Short mmCIF file of C-alpha atoms and ligand atoms in Angstrom, two decimals:
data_model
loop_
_atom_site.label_atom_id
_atom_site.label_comp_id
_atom_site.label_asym_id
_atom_site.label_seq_id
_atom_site.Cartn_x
_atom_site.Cartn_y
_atom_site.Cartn_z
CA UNK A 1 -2.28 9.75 18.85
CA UNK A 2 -5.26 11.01 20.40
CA UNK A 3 -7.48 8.54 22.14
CA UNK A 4 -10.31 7.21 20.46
CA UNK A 5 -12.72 3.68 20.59
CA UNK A 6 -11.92 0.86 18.67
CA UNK A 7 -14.65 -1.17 17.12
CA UNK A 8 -14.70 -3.74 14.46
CA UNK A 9 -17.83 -4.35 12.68
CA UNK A 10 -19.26 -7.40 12.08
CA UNK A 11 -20.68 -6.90 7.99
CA UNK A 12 -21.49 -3.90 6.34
CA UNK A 13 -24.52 -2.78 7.71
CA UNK A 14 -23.06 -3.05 11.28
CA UNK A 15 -20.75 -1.13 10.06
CA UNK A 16 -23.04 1.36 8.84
CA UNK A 17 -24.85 1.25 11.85
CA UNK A 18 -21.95 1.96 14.46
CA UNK A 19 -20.99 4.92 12.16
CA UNK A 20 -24.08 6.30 12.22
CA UNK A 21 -24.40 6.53 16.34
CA UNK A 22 -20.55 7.90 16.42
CA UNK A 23 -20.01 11.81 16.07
CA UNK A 24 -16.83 12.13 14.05
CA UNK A 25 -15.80 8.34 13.18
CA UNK A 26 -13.17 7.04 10.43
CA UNK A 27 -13.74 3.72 9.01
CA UNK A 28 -10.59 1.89 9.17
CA UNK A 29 -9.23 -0.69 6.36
CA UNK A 30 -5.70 -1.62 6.08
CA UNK A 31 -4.61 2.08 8.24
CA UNK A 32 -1.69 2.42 6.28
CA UNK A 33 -2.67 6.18 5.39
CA UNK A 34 -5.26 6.43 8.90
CA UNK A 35 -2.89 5.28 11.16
CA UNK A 36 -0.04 7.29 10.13
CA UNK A 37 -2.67 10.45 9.90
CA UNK A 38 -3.79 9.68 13.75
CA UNK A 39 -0.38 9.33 14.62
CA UNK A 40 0.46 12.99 13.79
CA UNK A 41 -2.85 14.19 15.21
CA UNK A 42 -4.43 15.37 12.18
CA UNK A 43 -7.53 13.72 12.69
CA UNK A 44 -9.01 13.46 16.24
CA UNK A 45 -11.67 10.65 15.52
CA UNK A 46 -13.76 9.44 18.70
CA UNK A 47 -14.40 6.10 17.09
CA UNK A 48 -12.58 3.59 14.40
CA UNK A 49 -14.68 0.80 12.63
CA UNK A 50 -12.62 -1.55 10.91
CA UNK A 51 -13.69 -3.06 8.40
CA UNK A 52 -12.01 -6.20 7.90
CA UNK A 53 -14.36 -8.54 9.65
CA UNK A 54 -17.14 -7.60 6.96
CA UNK A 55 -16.23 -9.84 3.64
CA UNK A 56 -15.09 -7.59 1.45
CA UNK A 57 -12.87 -8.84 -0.15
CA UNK A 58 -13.30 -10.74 -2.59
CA UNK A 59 -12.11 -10.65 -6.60
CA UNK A 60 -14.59 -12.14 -8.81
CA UNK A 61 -14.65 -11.84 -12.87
CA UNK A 62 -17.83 -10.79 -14.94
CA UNK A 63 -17.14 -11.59 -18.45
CA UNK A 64 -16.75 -7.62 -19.50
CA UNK A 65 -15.41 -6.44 -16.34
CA UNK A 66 -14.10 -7.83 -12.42
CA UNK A 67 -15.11 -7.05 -9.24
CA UNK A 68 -12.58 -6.30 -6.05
CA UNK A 69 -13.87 -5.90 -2.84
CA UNK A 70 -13.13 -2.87 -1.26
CA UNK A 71 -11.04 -4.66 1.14
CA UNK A 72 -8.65 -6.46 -0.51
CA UNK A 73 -4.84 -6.32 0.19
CA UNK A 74 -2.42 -4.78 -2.62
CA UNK A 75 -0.73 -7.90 -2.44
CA UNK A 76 -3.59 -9.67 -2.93
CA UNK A 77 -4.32 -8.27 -6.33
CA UNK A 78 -0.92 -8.02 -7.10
CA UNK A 79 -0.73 -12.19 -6.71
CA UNK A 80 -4.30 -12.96 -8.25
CA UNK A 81 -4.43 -15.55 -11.28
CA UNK A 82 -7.73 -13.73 -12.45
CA UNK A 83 -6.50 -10.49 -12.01
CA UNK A 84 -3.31 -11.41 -14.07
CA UNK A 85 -5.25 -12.47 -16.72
CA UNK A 86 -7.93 -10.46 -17.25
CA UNK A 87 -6.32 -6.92 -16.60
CA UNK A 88 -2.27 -7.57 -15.88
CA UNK A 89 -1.95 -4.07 -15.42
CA UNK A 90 -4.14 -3.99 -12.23
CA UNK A 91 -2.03 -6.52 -11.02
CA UNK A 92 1.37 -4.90 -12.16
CA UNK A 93 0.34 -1.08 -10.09
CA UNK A 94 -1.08 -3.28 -7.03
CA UNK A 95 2.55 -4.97 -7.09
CA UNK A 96 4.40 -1.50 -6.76
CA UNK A 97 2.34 0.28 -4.81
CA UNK A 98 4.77 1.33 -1.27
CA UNK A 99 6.42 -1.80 -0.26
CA UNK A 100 5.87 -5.08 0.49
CA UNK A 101 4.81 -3.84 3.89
CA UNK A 102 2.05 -1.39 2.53
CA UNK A 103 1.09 -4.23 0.18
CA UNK A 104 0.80 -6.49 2.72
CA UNK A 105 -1.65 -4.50 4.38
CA UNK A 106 -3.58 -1.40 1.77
CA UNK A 107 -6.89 -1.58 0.31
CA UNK A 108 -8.15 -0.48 -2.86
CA UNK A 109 -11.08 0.48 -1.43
CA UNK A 110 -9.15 3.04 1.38
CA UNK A 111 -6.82 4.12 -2.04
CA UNK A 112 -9.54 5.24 -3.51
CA UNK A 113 -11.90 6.32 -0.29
CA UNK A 114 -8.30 8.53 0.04
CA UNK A 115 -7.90 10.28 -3.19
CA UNK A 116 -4.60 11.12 -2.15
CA UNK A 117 -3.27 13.33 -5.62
CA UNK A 118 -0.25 11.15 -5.91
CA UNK A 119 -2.24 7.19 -5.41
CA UNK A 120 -2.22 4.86 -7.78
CA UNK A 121 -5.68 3.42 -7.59
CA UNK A 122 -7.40 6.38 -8.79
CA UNK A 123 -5.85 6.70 -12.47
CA UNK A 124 -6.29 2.45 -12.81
CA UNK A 125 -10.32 3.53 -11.87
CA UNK A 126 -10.09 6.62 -14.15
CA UNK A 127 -8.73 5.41 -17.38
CA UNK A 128 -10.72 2.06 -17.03
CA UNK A 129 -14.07 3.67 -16.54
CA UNK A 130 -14.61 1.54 -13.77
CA UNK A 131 -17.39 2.03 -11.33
CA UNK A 132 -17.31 2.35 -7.39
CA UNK A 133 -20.18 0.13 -5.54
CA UNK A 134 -21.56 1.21 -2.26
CA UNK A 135 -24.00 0.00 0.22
CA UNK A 136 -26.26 2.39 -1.71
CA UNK A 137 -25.34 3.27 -5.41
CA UNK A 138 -22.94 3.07 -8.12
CA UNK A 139 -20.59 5.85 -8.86
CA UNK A 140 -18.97 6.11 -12.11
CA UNK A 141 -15.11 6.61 -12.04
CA UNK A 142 -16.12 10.70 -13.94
CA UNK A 143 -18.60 11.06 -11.02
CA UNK A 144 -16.64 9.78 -7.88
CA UNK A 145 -13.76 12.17 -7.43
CA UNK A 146 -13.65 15.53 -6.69
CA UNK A 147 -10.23 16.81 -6.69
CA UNK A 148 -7.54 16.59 -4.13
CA UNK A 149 -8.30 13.91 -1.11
CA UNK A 150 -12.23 14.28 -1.64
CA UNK A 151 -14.50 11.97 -3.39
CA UNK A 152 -18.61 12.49 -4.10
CA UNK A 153 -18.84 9.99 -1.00
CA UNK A 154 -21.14 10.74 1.24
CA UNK A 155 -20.83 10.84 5.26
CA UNK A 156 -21.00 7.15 6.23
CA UNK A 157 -20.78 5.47 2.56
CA UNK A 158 -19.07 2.60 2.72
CA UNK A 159 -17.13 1.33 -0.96
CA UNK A 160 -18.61 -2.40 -0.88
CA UNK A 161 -16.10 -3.13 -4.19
CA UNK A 162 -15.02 -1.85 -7.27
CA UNK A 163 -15.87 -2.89 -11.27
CA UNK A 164 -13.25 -2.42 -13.75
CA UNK A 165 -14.10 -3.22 -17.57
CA UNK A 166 -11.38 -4.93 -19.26
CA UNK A 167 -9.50 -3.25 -21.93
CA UNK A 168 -7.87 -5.15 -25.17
CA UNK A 169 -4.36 -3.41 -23.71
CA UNK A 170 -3.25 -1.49 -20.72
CA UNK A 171 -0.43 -0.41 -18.77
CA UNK A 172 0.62 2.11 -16.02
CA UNK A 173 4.01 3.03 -15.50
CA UNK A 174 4.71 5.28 -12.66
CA UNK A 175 8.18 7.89 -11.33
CA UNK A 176 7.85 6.95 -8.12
CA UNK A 177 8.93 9.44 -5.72
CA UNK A 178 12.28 7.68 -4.62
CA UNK A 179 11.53 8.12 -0.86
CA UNK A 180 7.83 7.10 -0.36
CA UNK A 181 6.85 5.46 -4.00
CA UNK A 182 3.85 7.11 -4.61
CA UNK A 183 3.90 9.00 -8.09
CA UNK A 184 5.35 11.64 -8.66
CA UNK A 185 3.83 11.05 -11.78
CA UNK A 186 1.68 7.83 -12.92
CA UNK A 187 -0.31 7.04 -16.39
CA UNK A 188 -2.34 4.89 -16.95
CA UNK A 189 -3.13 3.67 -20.68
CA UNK A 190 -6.28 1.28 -21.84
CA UNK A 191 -7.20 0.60 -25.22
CA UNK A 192 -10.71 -0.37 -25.33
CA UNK A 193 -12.27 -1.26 -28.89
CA UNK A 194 -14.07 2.49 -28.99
CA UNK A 195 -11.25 4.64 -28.25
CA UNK A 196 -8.13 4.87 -26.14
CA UNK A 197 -8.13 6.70 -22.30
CA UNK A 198 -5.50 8.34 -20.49
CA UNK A 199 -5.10 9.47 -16.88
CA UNK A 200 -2.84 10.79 -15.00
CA UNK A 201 -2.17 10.47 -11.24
CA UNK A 202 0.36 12.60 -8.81
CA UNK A 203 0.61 16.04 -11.68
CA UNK A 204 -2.83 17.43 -11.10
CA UNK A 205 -3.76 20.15 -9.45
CA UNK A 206 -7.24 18.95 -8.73
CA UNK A 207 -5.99 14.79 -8.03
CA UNK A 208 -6.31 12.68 -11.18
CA UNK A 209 -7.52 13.22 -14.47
CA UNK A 210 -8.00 12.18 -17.86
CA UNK A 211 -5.39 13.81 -20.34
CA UNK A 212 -7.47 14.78 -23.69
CA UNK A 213 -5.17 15.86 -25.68
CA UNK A 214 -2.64 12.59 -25.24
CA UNK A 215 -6.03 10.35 -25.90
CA UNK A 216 -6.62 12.12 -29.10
CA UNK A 217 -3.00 11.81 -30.33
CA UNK A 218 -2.87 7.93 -29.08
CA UNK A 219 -6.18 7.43 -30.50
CA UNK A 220 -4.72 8.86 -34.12
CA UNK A 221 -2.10 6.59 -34.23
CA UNK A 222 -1.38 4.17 -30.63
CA UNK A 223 2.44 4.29 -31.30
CA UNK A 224 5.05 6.21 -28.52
CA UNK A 225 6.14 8.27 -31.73
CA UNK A 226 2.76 9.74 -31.39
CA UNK A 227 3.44 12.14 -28.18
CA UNK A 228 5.84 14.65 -29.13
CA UNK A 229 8.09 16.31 -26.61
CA UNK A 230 5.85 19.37 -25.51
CA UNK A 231 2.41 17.81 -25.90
CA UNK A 232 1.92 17.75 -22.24
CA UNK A 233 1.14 21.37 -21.13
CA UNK A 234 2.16 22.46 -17.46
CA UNK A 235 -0.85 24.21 -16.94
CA UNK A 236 -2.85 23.12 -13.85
CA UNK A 237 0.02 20.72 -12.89
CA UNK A 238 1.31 20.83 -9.13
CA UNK A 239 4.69 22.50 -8.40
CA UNK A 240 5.99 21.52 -4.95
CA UNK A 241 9.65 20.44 -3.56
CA UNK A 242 9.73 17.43 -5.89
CA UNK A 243 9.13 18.43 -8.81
CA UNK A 244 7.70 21.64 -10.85
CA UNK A 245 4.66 21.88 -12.89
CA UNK A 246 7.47 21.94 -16.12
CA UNK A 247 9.27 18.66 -15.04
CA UNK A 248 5.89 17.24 -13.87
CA UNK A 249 4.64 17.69 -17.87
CA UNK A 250 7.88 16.35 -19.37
CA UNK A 251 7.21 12.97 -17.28
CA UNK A 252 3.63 12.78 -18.42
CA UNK A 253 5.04 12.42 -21.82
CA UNK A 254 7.54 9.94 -21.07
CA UNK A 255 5.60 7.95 -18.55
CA UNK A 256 2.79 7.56 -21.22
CA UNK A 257 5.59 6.83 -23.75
CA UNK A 258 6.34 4.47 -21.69
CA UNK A 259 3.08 2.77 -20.89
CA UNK A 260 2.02 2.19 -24.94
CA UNK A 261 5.12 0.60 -25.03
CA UNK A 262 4.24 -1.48 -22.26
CA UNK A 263 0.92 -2.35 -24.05
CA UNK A 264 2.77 -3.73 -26.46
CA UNK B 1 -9.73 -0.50 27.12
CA UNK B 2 -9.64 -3.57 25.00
CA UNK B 3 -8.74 -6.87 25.87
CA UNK B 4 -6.69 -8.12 23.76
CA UNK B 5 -5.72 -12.32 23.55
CA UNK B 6 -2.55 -12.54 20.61
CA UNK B 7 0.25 -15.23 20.40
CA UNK B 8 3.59 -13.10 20.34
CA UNK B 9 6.21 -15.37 19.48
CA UNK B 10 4.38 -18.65 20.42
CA UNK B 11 3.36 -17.18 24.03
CA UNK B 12 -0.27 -17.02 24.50
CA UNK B 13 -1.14 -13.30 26.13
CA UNK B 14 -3.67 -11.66 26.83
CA UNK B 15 -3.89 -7.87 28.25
CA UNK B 16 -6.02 -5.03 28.23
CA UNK B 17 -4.74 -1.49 27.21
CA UNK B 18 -5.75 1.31 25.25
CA UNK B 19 -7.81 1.17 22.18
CA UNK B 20 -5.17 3.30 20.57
CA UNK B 21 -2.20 1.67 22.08
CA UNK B 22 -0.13 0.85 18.21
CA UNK B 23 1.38 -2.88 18.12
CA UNK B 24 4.62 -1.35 18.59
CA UNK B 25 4.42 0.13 21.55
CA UNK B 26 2.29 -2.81 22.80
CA UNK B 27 5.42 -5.19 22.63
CA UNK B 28 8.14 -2.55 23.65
CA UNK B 29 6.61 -1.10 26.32
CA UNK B 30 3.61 -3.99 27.50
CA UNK B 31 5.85 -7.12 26.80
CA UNK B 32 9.07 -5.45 27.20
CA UNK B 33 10.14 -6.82 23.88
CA UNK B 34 12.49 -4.07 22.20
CA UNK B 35 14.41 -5.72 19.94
CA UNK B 36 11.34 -4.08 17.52
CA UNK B 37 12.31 -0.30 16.60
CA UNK B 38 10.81 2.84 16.16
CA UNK B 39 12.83 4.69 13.18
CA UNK B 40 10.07 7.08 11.75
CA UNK B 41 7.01 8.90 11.61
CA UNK B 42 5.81 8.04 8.46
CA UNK B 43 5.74 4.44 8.10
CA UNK B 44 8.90 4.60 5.85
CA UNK B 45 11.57 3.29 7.70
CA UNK B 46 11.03 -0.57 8.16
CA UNK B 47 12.63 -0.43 11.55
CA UNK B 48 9.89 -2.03 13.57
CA UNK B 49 8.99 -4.74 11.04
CA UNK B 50 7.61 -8.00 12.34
CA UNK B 51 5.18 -11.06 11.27
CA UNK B 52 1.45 -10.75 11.77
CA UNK B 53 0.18 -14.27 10.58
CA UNK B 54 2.83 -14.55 8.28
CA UNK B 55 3.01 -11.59 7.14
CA UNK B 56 5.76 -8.69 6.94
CA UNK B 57 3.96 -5.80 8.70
CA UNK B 58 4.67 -2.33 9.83
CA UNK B 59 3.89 -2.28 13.74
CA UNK B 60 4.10 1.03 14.01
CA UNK B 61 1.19 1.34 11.22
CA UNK B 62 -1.13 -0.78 13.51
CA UNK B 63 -3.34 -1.18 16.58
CA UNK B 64 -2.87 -3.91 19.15
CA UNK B 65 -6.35 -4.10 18.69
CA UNK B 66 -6.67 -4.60 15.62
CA UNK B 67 -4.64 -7.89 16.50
CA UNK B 68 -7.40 -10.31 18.73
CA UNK B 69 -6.79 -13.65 17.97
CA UNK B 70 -3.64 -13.25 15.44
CA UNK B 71 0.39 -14.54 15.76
CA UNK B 72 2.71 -11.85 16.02
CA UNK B 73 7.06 -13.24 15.76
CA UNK B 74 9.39 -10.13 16.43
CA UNK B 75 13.07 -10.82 16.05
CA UNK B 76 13.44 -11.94 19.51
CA UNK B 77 10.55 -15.08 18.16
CA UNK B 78 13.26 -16.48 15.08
CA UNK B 79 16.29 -18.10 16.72
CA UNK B 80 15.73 -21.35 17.82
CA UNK B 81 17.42 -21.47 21.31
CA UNK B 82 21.37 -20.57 21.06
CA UNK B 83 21.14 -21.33 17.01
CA UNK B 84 20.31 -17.92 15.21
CA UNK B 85 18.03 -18.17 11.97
CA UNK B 86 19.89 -18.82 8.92
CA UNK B 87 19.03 -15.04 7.84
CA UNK B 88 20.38 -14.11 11.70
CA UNK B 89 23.61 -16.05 10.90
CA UNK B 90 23.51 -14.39 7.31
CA UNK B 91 24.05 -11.01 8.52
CA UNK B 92 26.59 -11.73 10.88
CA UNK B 93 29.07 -13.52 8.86
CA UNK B 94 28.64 -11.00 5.38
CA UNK B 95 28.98 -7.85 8.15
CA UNK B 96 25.19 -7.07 7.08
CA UNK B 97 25.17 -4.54 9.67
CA UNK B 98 26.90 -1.36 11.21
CA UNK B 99 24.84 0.08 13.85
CA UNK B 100 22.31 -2.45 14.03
CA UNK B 101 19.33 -0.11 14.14
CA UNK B 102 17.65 -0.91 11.20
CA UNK B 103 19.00 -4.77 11.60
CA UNK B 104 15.48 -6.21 13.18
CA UNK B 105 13.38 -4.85 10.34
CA UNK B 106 15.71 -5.60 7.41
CA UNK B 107 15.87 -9.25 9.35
CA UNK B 108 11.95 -10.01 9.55
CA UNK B 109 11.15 -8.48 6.32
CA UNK B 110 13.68 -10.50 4.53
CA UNK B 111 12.74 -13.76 6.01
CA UNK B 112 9.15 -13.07 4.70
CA UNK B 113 11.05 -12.41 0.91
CA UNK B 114 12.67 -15.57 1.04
CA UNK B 115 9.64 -17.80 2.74
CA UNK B 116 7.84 -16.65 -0.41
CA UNK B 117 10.54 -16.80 -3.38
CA UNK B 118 14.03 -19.09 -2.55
CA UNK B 119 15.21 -17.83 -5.93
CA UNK B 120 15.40 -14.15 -5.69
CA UNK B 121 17.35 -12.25 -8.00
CA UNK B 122 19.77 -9.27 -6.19
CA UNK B 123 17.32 -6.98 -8.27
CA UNK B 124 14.33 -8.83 -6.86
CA UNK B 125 15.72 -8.79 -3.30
CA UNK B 126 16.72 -4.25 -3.32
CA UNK B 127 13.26 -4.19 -4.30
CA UNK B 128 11.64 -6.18 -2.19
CA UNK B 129 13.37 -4.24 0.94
CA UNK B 130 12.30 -1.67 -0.46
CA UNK B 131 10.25 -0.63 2.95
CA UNK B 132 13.30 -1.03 5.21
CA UNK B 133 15.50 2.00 5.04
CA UNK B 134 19.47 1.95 6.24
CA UNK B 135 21.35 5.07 7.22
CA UNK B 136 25.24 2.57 7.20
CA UNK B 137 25.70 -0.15 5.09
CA UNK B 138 25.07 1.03 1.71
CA UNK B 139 22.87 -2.26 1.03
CA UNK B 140 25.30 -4.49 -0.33
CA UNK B 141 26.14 -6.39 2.52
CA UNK B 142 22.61 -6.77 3.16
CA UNK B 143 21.80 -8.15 -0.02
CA UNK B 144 24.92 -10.28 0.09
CA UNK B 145 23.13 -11.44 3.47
CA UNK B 146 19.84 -12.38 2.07
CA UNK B 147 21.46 -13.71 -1.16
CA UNK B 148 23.39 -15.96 1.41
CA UNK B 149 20.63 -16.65 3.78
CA UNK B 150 17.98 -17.73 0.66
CA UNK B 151 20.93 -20.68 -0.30
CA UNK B 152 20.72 -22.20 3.87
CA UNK B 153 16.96 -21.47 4.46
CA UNK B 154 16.67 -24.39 0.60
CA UNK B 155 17.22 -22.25 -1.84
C1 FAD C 1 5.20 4.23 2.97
C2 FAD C 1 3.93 4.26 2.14
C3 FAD C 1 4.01 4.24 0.75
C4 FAD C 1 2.86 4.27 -0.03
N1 FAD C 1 2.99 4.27 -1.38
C5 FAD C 1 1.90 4.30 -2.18
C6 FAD C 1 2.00 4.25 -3.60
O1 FAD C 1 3.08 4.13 -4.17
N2 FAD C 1 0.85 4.32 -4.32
C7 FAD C 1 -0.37 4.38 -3.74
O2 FAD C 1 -1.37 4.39 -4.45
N3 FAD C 1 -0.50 4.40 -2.39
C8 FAD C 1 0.60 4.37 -1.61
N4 FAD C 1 0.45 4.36 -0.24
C9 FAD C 1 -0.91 4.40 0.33
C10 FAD C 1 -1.46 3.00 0.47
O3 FAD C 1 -1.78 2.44 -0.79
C11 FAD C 1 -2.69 2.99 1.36
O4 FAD C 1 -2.88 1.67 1.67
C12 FAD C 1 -3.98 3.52 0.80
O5 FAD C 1 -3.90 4.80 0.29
C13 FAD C 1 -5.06 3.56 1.87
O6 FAD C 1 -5.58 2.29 2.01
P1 FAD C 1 -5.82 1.63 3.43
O7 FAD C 1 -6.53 0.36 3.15
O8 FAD C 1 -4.55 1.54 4.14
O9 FAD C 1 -6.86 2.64 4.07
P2 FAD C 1 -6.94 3.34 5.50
O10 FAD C 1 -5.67 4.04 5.80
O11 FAD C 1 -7.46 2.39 6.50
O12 FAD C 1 -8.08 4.41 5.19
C14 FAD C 1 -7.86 5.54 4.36
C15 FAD C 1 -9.13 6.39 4.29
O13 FAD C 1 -10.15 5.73 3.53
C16 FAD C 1 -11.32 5.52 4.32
N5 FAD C 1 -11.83 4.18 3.92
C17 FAD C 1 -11.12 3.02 3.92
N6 FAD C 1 -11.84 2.01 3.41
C18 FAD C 1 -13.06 2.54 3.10
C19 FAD C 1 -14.24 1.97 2.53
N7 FAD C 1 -14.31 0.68 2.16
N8 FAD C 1 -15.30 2.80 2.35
C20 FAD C 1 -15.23 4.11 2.67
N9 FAD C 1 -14.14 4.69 3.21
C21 FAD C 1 -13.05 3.91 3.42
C22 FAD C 1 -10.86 5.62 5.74
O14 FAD C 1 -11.91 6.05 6.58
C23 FAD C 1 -9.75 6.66 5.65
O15 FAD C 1 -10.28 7.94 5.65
C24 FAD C 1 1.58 4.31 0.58
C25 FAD C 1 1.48 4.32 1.98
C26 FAD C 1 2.63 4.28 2.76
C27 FAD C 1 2.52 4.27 4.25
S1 FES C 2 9.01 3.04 12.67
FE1 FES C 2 9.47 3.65 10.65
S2 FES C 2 8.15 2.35 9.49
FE2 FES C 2 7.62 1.87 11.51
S1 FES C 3 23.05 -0.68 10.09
FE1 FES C 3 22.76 1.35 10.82
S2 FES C 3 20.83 1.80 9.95
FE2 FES C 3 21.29 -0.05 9.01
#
């Protein structure tokens, strides 16, 4: 790892503030995709503000929707009584994201800072129509990301928390590469009273997005029998050494099969 | 520099070193406490698994710094004198280990699965080392270990 400063910042607009007077800095939350970045010297930051001393993190419920802080631990969703009643499928992807370890220690807020094309995080925020608080606007969930690893954040935005509106049913059911447990392919489902929404994480070409033609079919009829075999189309999906863009689109089927089921 | 006060296995210390200086390499190299191992790159492996507050963490994965003020218990922290932990004692009698490389980890992150759940199915225990990776035993002796250790430690 390159050398760099270490600084943890006191609330949010220290935070802000200490970003500001560095030249490159990273803001640091639970490091477990920094840390491993730094350690192979693909980012050469000359400062790190961790955020953990600023009080983000807690999970609060608003009648239509709830509220993480940007800082809270997997784990910490994952074991939340609120969370596991008002949307059990939040709770459910927090539980398998990584490993215990990861849990222990990853934020939603860095998952969906990160984009990473294969995170969990992002489809939850996608198919939800959640919105991503800063310390200076709102982004909506079809206005924050902007294909692979890049978001519409700006240089020194800082997610304060996220809002996620509660669906009547939802579920996300993930392949999980075997080796690292991200997604080879993840969907997630939500019913909400106008309509039904579908995205799809780790299959993109651009990162995440929402899957038309599997909302139209699930809002026709929300049954599994409703996606045929060959409804998913491998155009714009990624081909790499796990998986081609053909295999990728026969999981989206099954994985969505899989998550109506799971609404139950 | 950053000067850093943490309690590693019960011992007050405090030291300065380098803001980038990972926990890992802080008690290896700074406390001379190697039982902790460095298996990967990638923060797959599980090999240098030990307790921050509690808490089954990577130490590879963080900074010393990030650390002021917290309780860190490596696998040299958990017997209690001559008496090995009951998940220590576990692996040795069900052969829970080959080479041993992978054995600190696999120890530290199973403790923390059985502190938090003393009835863990097998299914629930393979998935909850799910983060510790082992190039010998083919897991069964492991699991045999923790299923063993979960019944001493009041299951
Ligand atoms: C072995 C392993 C397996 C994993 N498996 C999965 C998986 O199955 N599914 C999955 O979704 N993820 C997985 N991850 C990633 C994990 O969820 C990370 O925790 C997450 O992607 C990043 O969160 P973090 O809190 O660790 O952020 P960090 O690593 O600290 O930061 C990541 C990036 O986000 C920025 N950032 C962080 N917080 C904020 C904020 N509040 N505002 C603005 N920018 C911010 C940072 O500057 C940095 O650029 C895995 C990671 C590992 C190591
Ligand atoms: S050394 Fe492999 S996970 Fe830490
Ligand atoms: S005993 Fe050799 S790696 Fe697990």
């Amino acid at each position: 790892m390159y050398s760099t400063k270490y600084v943890k910042a006191k609330d949010i607009d220290d935070a802000a503030t200490i970003m500001a007077s560095a030249e490159d800095g990273k803001f640091l939350a639970g490091g477990m995709t920094l840390i491993p970045t730094l350690k192979q010297r693909l980012a050469n930051p000359d400062c790190l503000v961790d955020l953990s001393a600023c009080g983000l993190s807690a999970i609060n419920d608003d009648g239509s929707s709830i509220r993480i802080g940007a800082m809270t631990r997997h784990v910490d969703v994952a074991e939340s009584a609120l969370v596991q009643k008002a949307i059990p499928a939040i709770a459910d992807l927090a539980g398998h994201i990584g490993d215990r370890q990861v849990r222990n220690h990853g934020t939603i807020g860095g998952s969906l800072a990160n984009n990473d094309p294969a995170a969990c995080y992002p489809a939850a925020l996608l198919a939800l129509g959640g919105t991503v608080h800063t310390q200076n606007r709102s982004i909506t969930a079809e206005d924050y990301f902007d294909g692979m690893f890049e978001t519409t954040l700006e240089e020194g935005e800082i997610i304060r928390e996220v809002s996620l509106p509660k669906p009547e049913k939802a579920a996300y059911v993930k392949f999980p590469n075997p080796a690292s447990r991200y997604a080879m392919v993840g969907v997630f489902v939500a019913k909400f009273a106008d309509g039904v929404r579908v995205a799809v994480t780790g299959a993109g070409e651009d990162g995440v997005f929402r899957a038309s033609d599997l909302e139209a079919a699930l809002d026709a009829n929300f049954s599994a029998d409703a996606i045929a075999d060959g409804t998913v189309s491998a155009d714009g999906l990624m081909s790499d050494i796990h998986a081609s863009a053909e295999y990728r689109a026969h999981l989206i089927g099954e994985m969505t099969r899989r998550a109506v089921k799971a609404c139950g | 520099m950053q000067t850093i006060t943490m309690k590693v296995n019960g011992v007050s210390t405090s030291c300065d070193v380098p803001d980038n200086t990972l926990l890992v390499s802080f008690l290896r190299e700074t406390m001379g406490l190697t039982g902790t191992h460095i298996g990967c790159d990638t923060s797959q492996c599980g090999a240098c698994v030990v307790h921050v507050n509690g808490k089954s963490t990577k130490s590879c994965t963080i900074l010393a710094a990030q650390l002021e003020g917290a309780e860190v218990t490596t696998i040299e922290g958990i017997a209690n004198g001559d008496e090995l932990h009951p998940m220590q004692q576990a692996f040795h009698e069900n052969h829970g280990l080959q080479c041993g490389f992978c054995t600190p980890g696999m120890v530290m992150s199973a403790i923390e699965l059985v502190e938090k759940n003393k009835n863990l199915s097998e299914r629930e225990i393979r998935e909850g080392l799910e983060g510790n990776i082992c190039r010998c035993t083919g897991y069964h002796n492991i699991v045999k270990s923790v299923q063993d250790a979960a019944g001493k430690m009041g299951g």
